[in-house]
PDB file of C-alpha atoms in Angstrom:
ATOM      1  CA  LYS A 176      21.545   8.679  -2.458  1.00  0.00           C
ATOM      2  CA  GLN A 177      18.226   9.844  -1.055  1.00  0.00           C
ATOM      3  CA  GLU A 178      16.994   7.280   1.447  1.00  0.00           C
ATOM      4  CA  VAL A 179      14.156   7.228   3.944  1.00  0.00           C
ATOM      5  CA  THR A 180      14.285   5.010   7.013  1.00  0.00           C
ATOM      6  CA  GLN A 181      11.560   4.253   9.529  1.00  0.00           C
ATOM      7  CA  ILE A 182      11.982   2.815  12.975  1.00  0.00           C
ATOM      8  CA  PRO A 183      10.707   0.754  14.585  1.00  0.00           C
ATOM      9  CA  ALA A 184       9.689  -1.676  11.868  1.00  0.00           C
ATOM     10  CA  ALA A 185       6.919  -2.996  14.100  1.00  0.00           C
ATOM     11  CA  LEU A 186       5.285  -1.856  17.294  1.00  0.00           C
ATOM     12  CA  SER A 187       2.680  -3.464  19.532  1.00  0.00           C
ATOM     13  CA  VAL A 188       1.100  -1.404  22.321  1.00  0.00           C
ATOM     14  CA  PRO A 189      -1.920  -1.579  24.609  1.00  0.00           C
ATOM     15  CA  GLU A 190      -4.848   0.688  23.923  1.00  0.00           C
ATOM     16  CA  GLY A 191      -4.553   4.178  25.390  1.00  0.00           C
ATOM     17  CA  GLU A 192      -0.802   4.604  25.048  1.00  0.00           C
ATOM     18  CA  ASN A 193       0.752   7.632  23.427  1.00  0.00           C
ATOM     19  CA  LEU A 194       3.319   6.596  20.844  1.00  0.00           C
ATOM     20  CA  VAL A 195       5.922   8.006  18.480  1.00  0.00           C
ATOM     21  CA  LEU A 196       6.878   6.734  15.068  1.00  0.00           C
ATOM     22  CA  ASN A 197      10.157   7.883  13.570  1.00  0.00           C
ATOM     23  CA  CYS A 198      11.199   8.729  10.034  1.00  0.00           C
ATOM     24  CA  SER A 199      14.675   9.830   8.982  1.00  0.00           C
ATOM     25  CA  PHE A 200      15.929  10.987   5.598  1.00  0.00           C
ATOM     26  CA  THR A 201      19.463  11.339   4.309  1.00  0.00           C
ATOM     27  CA  ASP A 202      19.027  14.464   2.138  1.00  0.00           C
ATOM     28  CA  SER A 203      17.640  17.413   4.101  1.00  0.00           C
ATOM     29  CA  ALA A 204      16.728  19.487   0.996  1.00  0.00           C
ATOM     30  CA  ILE A 205      13.137  18.272   1.075  1.00  0.00           C
ATOM     31  CA  TYR A 206      10.142  19.980  -0.484  1.00  0.00           C
ATOM     32  CA  ASN A 207       7.597  18.340   1.780  1.00  0.00           C
ATOM     33  CA  LEU A 208       6.989  15.170   3.778  1.00  0.00           C
ATOM     34  CA  GLN A 209       3.819  13.124   4.049  1.00  0.00           C
ATOM     35  CA  TRP A 210       2.675  10.489   6.496  1.00  0.00           C
ATOM     36  CA  PHE A 211       0.398   7.784   5.123  1.00  0.00           C
ATOM     37  CA  ARG A 212      -1.578   4.969   6.639  1.00  0.00           C
ATOM     38  CA  GLN A 213      -1.967   1.612   4.888  1.00  0.00           C
ATOM     39  CA  ASP A 214      -4.475  -0.983   6.010  1.00  0.00           C
ATOM     40  CA  PRO A 215      -3.997  -4.633   4.955  1.00  0.00           C
ATOM     41  CA  GLY A 216      -5.035  -5.160   1.353  1.00  0.00           C
ATOM     42  CA  LYS A 217      -5.836  -1.498   0.913  1.00  0.00           C
ATOM     43  CA  GLY A 218      -4.204   1.521  -0.664  1.00  0.00           C
ATOM     44  CA  LEU A 219      -2.585   4.409   1.160  1.00  0.00           C
ATOM     45  CA  THR A 220      -4.435   7.185   2.939  1.00  0.00           C
ATOM     46  CA  SER A 221      -2.655  10.498   3.394  1.00  0.00           C
ATOM     47  CA  LEU A 222      -2.713  11.559   7.051  1.00  0.00           C
ATOM     48  CA  LEU A 223      -0.595  14.681   7.232  1.00  0.00           C
ATOM     49  CA  LEU A 224       1.547  16.725   4.864  1.00  0.00           C
ATOM     50  CA  ILE A 225       4.255  19.033   6.202  1.00  0.00           C
ATOM     51  CA  GLN A 226       5.805  21.636   3.955  1.00  0.00           C
ATOM     52  CA  SER A 227       9.551  22.197   4.258  1.00  0.00           C
ATOM     53  CA  SER A 228       8.898  25.593   5.856  1.00  0.00           C
ATOM     54  CA  GLN A 229       6.678  24.111   8.576  1.00  0.00           C
ATOM     55  CA  ARG A 230       7.633  22.530  11.878  1.00  0.00           C
ATOM     56  CA  GLU A 231       4.516  20.507  12.555  1.00  0.00           C
ATOM     57  CA  GLN A 232       0.998  19.617  11.470  1.00  0.00           C
ATOM     58  CA  THR A 233      -1.875  18.312  13.567  1.00  0.00           C
ATOM     59  CA  SER A 234      -5.004  16.376  12.752  1.00  0.00           C
ATOM     60  CA  GLY A 235      -7.103  15.095  15.614  1.00  0.00           C
ATOM     61  CA  ARG A 236      -4.992  12.730  17.704  1.00  0.00           C
ATOM     62  CA  LEU A 237      -2.141  12.854  15.196  1.00  0.00           C
ATOM     63  CA  ASN A 238       0.754  15.290  15.276  1.00  0.00           C
ATOM     64  CA  ALA A 239       3.642  15.215  12.834  1.00  0.00           C
ATOM     65  CA  SER A 240       6.812  17.215  13.372  1.00  0.00           C
ATOM     66  CA  LEU A 241       9.625  18.011  10.978  1.00  0.00           C
ATOM     67  CA  ASP A 242      13.254  18.830  11.733  1.00  0.00           C
ATOM     68  CA  LYS A 243      14.959  19.331   8.402  1.00  0.00           C
ATOM     69  CA  SER A 244      18.381  20.075   9.823  1.00  0.00           C
ATOM     70  CA  SER A 245      18.547  16.708  11.553  1.00  0.00           C
ATOM     71  CA  GLY A 246      16.730  14.875   8.768  1.00  0.00           C
ATOM     72  CA  ARG A 247      13.927  13.639  10.969  1.00  0.00           C
ATOM     73  CA  SER A 248      10.173  13.571  11.241  1.00  0.00           C
ATOM     74  CA  THR A 249       8.057  12.031  13.959  1.00  0.00           C
ATOM     75  CA  LEU A 250       4.419  11.009  13.986  1.00  0.00           C
ATOM     76  CA  TYR A 251       2.858  11.242  17.421  1.00  0.00           C
ATOM     77  CA  ILE A 252      -0.358   9.313  18.058  1.00  0.00           C
ATOM     78  CA  ALA A 253      -2.180  10.241  21.242  1.00  0.00           C
ATOM     79  CA  ALA A 254      -4.404   7.861  23.187  1.00  0.00           C
ATOM     80  CA  SER A 255      -3.995   5.011  20.709  1.00  0.00           C
ATOM     81  CA  GLN A 256      -6.999   2.873  19.776  1.00  0.00           C
ATOM     82  CA  PRO A 257      -7.309  -0.584  18.173  1.00  0.00           C
ATOM     83  CA  GLY A 258      -8.572   1.165  15.037  1.00  0.00           C
ATOM     84  CA  ASP A 259      -5.168   2.808  14.692  1.00  0.00           C
ATOM     85  CA  SER A 260      -3.654  -0.585  13.865  1.00  0.00           C
ATOM     86  CA  ALA A 261      -2.124  -0.289  10.394  1.00  0.00           C
ATOM     87  CA  THR A 262       1.190   0.279   8.655  1.00  0.00           C
ATOM     88  CA  TYR A 263       2.386   3.885   8.754  1.00  0.00           C
ATOM     89  CA  LEU A 264       4.567   5.143   5.920  1.00  0.00           C
ATOM     90  CA  CYS A 265       6.444   8.373   5.576  1.00  0.00           C
ATOM     91  CA  ALA A 266       7.287   9.728   2.149  1.00  0.00           C
ATOM     92  CA  VAL A 267       9.634  12.538   1.176  1.00  0.00           C
ATOM     93  CA  ASP A 268       9.127  14.809  -1.820  1.00  0.00           C
ATOM     94  CA  TYR A 269      12.248  16.486  -3.221  1.00  0.00           C
ATOM     95  CA  ASN A 270      10.171  18.406  -5.782  1.00  0.00           C
ATOM     96  CA  THR A 271      10.932  15.791  -8.382  1.00  0.00           C
ATOM     97  CA  ASP A 272       8.522  13.434 -10.051  1.00  0.00           C
ATOM     98  CA  LYS A 273       8.272  10.919  -7.252  1.00  0.00           C
ATOM     99  CA  LEU A 274       7.827  10.391  -3.561  1.00  0.00           C
ATOM    100  CA  ILE A 275      10.526   8.420  -1.769  1.00  0.00           C
ATOM    101  CA  PHE A 276       8.950   6.095   0.765  1.00  0.00           C
ATOM    102  CA  GLY A 277      10.240   4.515   3.913  1.00  0.00           C
ATOM    103  CA  THR A 278       9.560   0.830   4.530  1.00  0.00           C
ATOM    104  CA  GLY A 279       6.960   1.599   7.165  1.00  0.00           C
ATOM    105  CA  THR A 280       6.136   0.886  10.779  1.00  0.00           C
ATOM    106  CA  ARG A 281       3.566  -1.841  11.378  1.00  0.00           C
ATOM    107  CA  LEU A 282       1.509  -0.802  14.389  1.00  0.00           C
ATOM    108  CA  GLN A 283      -0.757  -3.049  16.403  1.00  0.00           C
ATOM    109  CA  VAL A 284      -2.871  -1.607  19.207  1.00  0.00           C
ATOM    110  CA  PHE A 285      -4.488  -4.264  21.343  1.00  0.00           C
ATOM    111  CA  PRO A 286      -7.488  -3.796  23.639  1.00  0.00           C
TER     112      PRO A 286
ATOM    113  CA  GLY B 103     -15.682   8.788  -8.934  1.00  0.00           C
ATOM    114  CA  ALA B 104     -14.703  10.101  -5.553  1.00  0.00           C
ATOM    115  CA  GLY B 105     -11.329   8.379  -5.410  1.00  0.00           C
ATOM    116  CA  VAL B 106      -8.665   6.678  -7.479  1.00  0.00           C
ATOM    117  CA  SER B 107      -9.995   3.447  -8.934  1.00  0.00           C
ATOM    118  CA  GLN B 108      -7.831   0.529  -9.994  1.00  0.00           C
ATOM    119  CA  SER B 109      -8.803  -2.633 -11.811  1.00  0.00           C
ATOM    120  CA  PRO B 110      -8.614  -5.493 -11.487  1.00  0.00           C
ATOM    121  CA  SER B 111      -8.156  -5.686  -7.731  1.00  0.00           C
ATOM    122  CA  ASN B 112      -6.525  -9.092  -8.093  1.00  0.00           C
ATOM    123  CA  LYS B 113      -4.871 -10.738 -11.070  1.00  0.00           C
ATOM    124  CA  VAL B 114      -3.329 -14.189 -11.301  1.00  0.00           C
ATOM    125  CA  THR B 115      -1.447 -14.857 -14.496  1.00  0.00           C
ATOM    126  CA  GLU B 116       0.845 -17.498 -15.870  1.00  0.00           C
ATOM    127  CA  LYS B 117       4.503 -16.748 -16.347  1.00  0.00           C
ATOM    128  CA  GLY B 118       5.146 -15.408 -19.820  1.00  0.00           C
ATOM    129  CA  LYS B 119       1.715 -13.874 -20.339  1.00  0.00           C
ATOM    130  CA  ASP B 120       1.078 -10.160 -20.758  1.00  0.00           C
ATOM    131  CA  VAL B 121      -1.071  -8.226 -18.282  1.00  0.00           C
ATOM    132  CA  GLU B 122      -2.720  -4.811 -18.287  1.00  0.00           C
ATOM    133  CA  LEU B 123      -3.511  -2.903 -15.121  1.00  0.00           C
ATOM    134  CA  ARG B 124      -5.861   0.046 -15.220  1.00  0.00           C
ATOM    135  CA  CYS B 125      -6.008   3.244 -13.178  1.00  0.00           C
ATOM    136  CA  ASP B 126      -8.804   5.820 -13.172  1.00  0.00           C
ATOM    137  CA  PRO B 127      -7.504   8.918 -11.383  1.00  0.00           C
ATOM    138  CA  ILE B 128      -9.554  11.512  -9.583  1.00  0.00           C
ATOM    139  CA  SER B 129     -11.183  13.768 -12.148  1.00  0.00           C
ATOM    140  CA  GLY B 130      -9.148  16.915 -12.767  1.00  0.00           C
ATOM    141  CA  HIS B 131      -5.922  15.580 -11.272  1.00  0.00           C
ATOM    142  CA  THR B 132      -3.081  16.340 -13.633  1.00  0.00           C
ATOM    143  CA  ALA B 133      -0.435  14.130 -12.056  1.00  0.00           C
ATOM    144  CA  LEU B 134      -0.561  10.323 -12.060  1.00  0.00           C
ATOM    145  CA  TYR B 135       1.933   7.908 -10.547  1.00  0.00           C
ATOM    146  CA  TRP B 136       2.483   4.163 -10.578  1.00  0.00           C
ATOM    147  CA  TYR B 137       4.285   2.457  -7.706  1.00  0.00           C
ATOM    148  CA  ARG B 138       5.041  -1.169  -6.944  1.00  0.00           C
ATOM    149  CA  GLN B 139       5.009  -2.713  -3.483  1.00  0.00           C
ATOM    150  CA  SER B 140       6.626  -6.108  -3.174  1.00  0.00           C
ATOM    151  CA  LEU B 141       6.215  -8.317  -0.111  1.00  0.00           C
ATOM    152  CA  GLY B 142       8.226  -6.842   2.739  1.00  0.00           C
ATOM    153  CA  GLN B 143       9.535  -4.015   0.581  1.00  0.00           C
ATOM    154  CA  GLY B 144       8.846  -0.317   0.482  1.00  0.00           C
ATOM    155  CA  LEU B 145       7.024   1.393  -2.349  1.00  0.00           C
ATOM    156  CA  GLU B 146       9.068   1.504  -5.524  1.00  0.00           C
ATOM    157  CA  PHE B 147       8.425   4.324  -7.982  1.00  0.00           C
ATOM    158  CA  LEU B 148       7.702   3.171 -11.533  1.00  0.00           C
ATOM    159  CA  ILE B 149       6.440   6.038 -13.699  1.00  0.00           C
ATOM    160  CA  TYR B 150       4.987   9.559 -13.445  1.00  0.00           C
ATOM    161  CA  PHE B 151       2.682  11.466 -15.808  1.00  0.00           C
ATOM    162  CA  GLN B 152       2.107  15.218 -15.516  1.00  0.00           C
ATOM    163  CA  GLY B 153      -0.342  16.835 -17.897  1.00  0.00           C
ATOM    164  CA  ASN B 154       0.866  16.721 -21.475  1.00  0.00           C
ATOM    165  CA  SER B 155       4.546  16.500 -20.552  1.00  0.00           C
ATOM    166  CA  ALA B 156       6.667  13.512 -21.441  1.00  0.00           C
ATOM    167  CA  PRO B 157       6.353  10.913 -18.645  1.00  0.00           C
ATOM    168  CA  ASP B 158       9.181  10.163 -16.251  1.00  0.00           C
ATOM    169  CA  LYS B 159       9.841   6.474 -16.902  1.00  0.00           C
ATOM    170  CA  SER B 160      13.001   6.301 -14.828  1.00  0.00           C
ATOM    171  CA  GLY B 161      11.549   3.779 -12.360  1.00  0.00           C
ATOM    172  CA  LEU B 162      10.425   1.137 -14.829  1.00  0.00           C
ATOM    173  CA  PRO B 163      12.500  -1.965 -13.977  1.00  0.00           C
ATOM    174  CA  SER B 164      12.811  -3.351 -17.513  1.00  0.00           C
ATOM    175  CA  ASP B 165      11.625  -2.854 -21.067  1.00  0.00           C
ATOM    176  CA  ARG B 166       8.869  -5.382 -20.383  1.00  0.00           C
ATOM    177  CA  PHE B 167       7.096  -2.615 -18.483  1.00  0.00           C
ATOM    178  CA  SER B 168       5.293   0.232 -20.216  1.00  0.00           C
ATOM    179  CA  ALA B 169       2.535   2.657 -19.374  1.00  0.00           C
ATOM    180  CA  GLU B 170       0.364   5.127 -21.156  1.00  0.00           C
ATOM    181  CA  ARG B 171      -2.132   7.744 -20.164  1.00  0.00           C
ATOM    182  CA  THR B 172      -4.867   8.528 -22.612  1.00  0.00           C
ATOM    183  CA  GLY B 173      -6.461  11.951 -22.772  1.00  0.00           C
ATOM    184  CA  GLY B 174      -4.779  12.994 -19.575  1.00  0.00           C
ATOM    185  CA  SER B 175      -7.023  10.689 -17.603  1.00  0.00           C
ATOM    186  CA  VAL B 176      -7.054   6.880 -17.522  1.00  0.00           C
ATOM    187  CA  SER B 177      -3.704   5.116 -17.363  1.00  0.00           C
ATOM    188  CA  THR B 178      -2.753   1.559 -18.266  1.00  0.00           C
ATOM    189  CA  LEU B 179       0.366  -0.211 -17.001  1.00  0.00           C
ATOM    190  CA  THR B 180       1.349  -3.111 -19.224  1.00  0.00           C
ATOM    191  CA  ILE B 181       3.745  -5.874 -18.256  1.00  0.00           C
ATOM    192  CA  GLN B 182       4.840  -8.135 -21.085  1.00  0.00           C
ATOM    193  CA  ARG B 183       6.116 -11.687 -20.672  1.00  0.00           C
ATOM    194  CA  THR B 184       5.483 -11.627 -16.935  1.00  0.00           C
ATOM    195  CA  GLN B 185       8.025 -13.169 -14.570  1.00  0.00           C
ATOM    196  CA  GLN B 186       7.530 -14.437 -11.030  1.00  0.00           C
ATOM    197  CA  GLU B 187       9.502 -11.496  -9.658  1.00  0.00           C
ATOM    198  CA  ASP B 188       6.803  -9.204 -11.084  1.00  0.00           C
ATOM    199  CA  SER B 189       4.419 -10.460  -8.372  1.00  0.00           C
ATOM    200  CA  ALA B 190       3.557  -7.445  -6.230  1.00  0.00           C
ATOM    201  CA  VAL B 191       0.852  -4.914  -5.463  1.00  0.00           C
ATOM    202  CA  TYR B 192       0.761  -2.198  -8.094  1.00  0.00           C
ATOM    203  CA  LEU B 193      -0.491   1.107  -6.728  1.00  0.00           C
ATOM    204  CA  CYS B 194      -1.658   4.121  -8.684  1.00  0.00           C
ATOM    205  CA  ALA B 195      -1.927   7.633  -7.277  1.00  0.00           C
ATOM    206  CA  SER B 196      -3.083  10.967  -8.601  1.00  0.00           C
ATOM    207  CA  SER B 197      -2.653  14.524  -7.384  1.00  0.00           C
ATOM    208  CA  LEU B 198      -3.526  18.088  -8.298  1.00  0.00           C
ATOM    209  CA  ALA B 199      -1.299  19.861  -5.804  1.00  0.00           C
ATOM    210  CA  GLU B 200       1.137  18.152  -3.450  1.00  0.00           C
ATOM    211  CA  LYS B 201      -1.138  15.702  -1.692  1.00  0.00           C
ATOM    212  CA  ALA B 202      -1.268  12.293  -3.356  1.00  0.00           C
ATOM    213  CA  PHE B 203      -4.358  10.104  -3.354  1.00  0.00           C
ATOM    214  CA  PHE B 204      -3.816   6.394  -3.824  1.00  0.00           C
ATOM    215  CA  GLY B 205      -6.012   3.676  -5.223  1.00  0.00           C
ATOM    216  CA  GLN B 206      -6.440   0.344  -3.484  1.00  0.00           C
ATOM    217  CA  GLY B 207      -3.982  -1.347  -5.790  1.00  0.00           C
ATOM    218  CA  THR B 208      -3.897  -4.390  -8.023  1.00  0.00           C
ATOM    219  CA  ARG B 209      -2.395  -7.505  -6.489  1.00  0.00           C
ATOM    220  CA  LEU B 210      -0.565  -9.330  -9.272  1.00  0.00           C
ATOM    221  CA  THR B 211       0.480 -12.929  -8.790  1.00  0.00           C
ATOM    222  CA  VAL B 212       2.552 -14.617 -11.462  1.00  0.00           C
ATOM    223  CA  VAL B 213       2.485 -18.419 -11.232  1.00  0.00           C
TER     224      VAL B 213
END
């Protein structure tokens, strides 16, 4: 069964910290992996997409890495800010009709 | 419009009534997805439309759920004889390539 797990489920950090969110998947034959951000009462915003042939993608203070062989991806957030507070979801695409989502990490960055 | 639009944003209905949820995808996007997000749960795939191909309905939880996509654009998700367990946020997404763009969702509450 293809499952996606995210740890931790929740994280609370002071502003300015660098932090790492983890995503693991049971089937390593992925097509691509996306990281999304979800704000309360809002839809999902795609942050980064990593193709299966790539090792990492960067956007501003965000860096996502992919290690297919170990079934893991990490999202690194540098110099966290209160505006980064949200739920972060990773989703795996096996080149089928659907994305398989993890249950998310709820991040709170306090001033 | 610039993004995926869903309506209504909130819907409260009585148990046993039928509801229709609407999704307007980004113009030109050939793929359209419906997901469900229940409280404390991850995103659950419901149905996928791609161009003129037959939709993938493998995620629909029961025969009370149906969806259609007219003219390759607007989609309607219909839930008949709603039950309390149908209460959730229903999210629609569209894509042209691999990156998915989500709407803000419809929060359905069955009382």
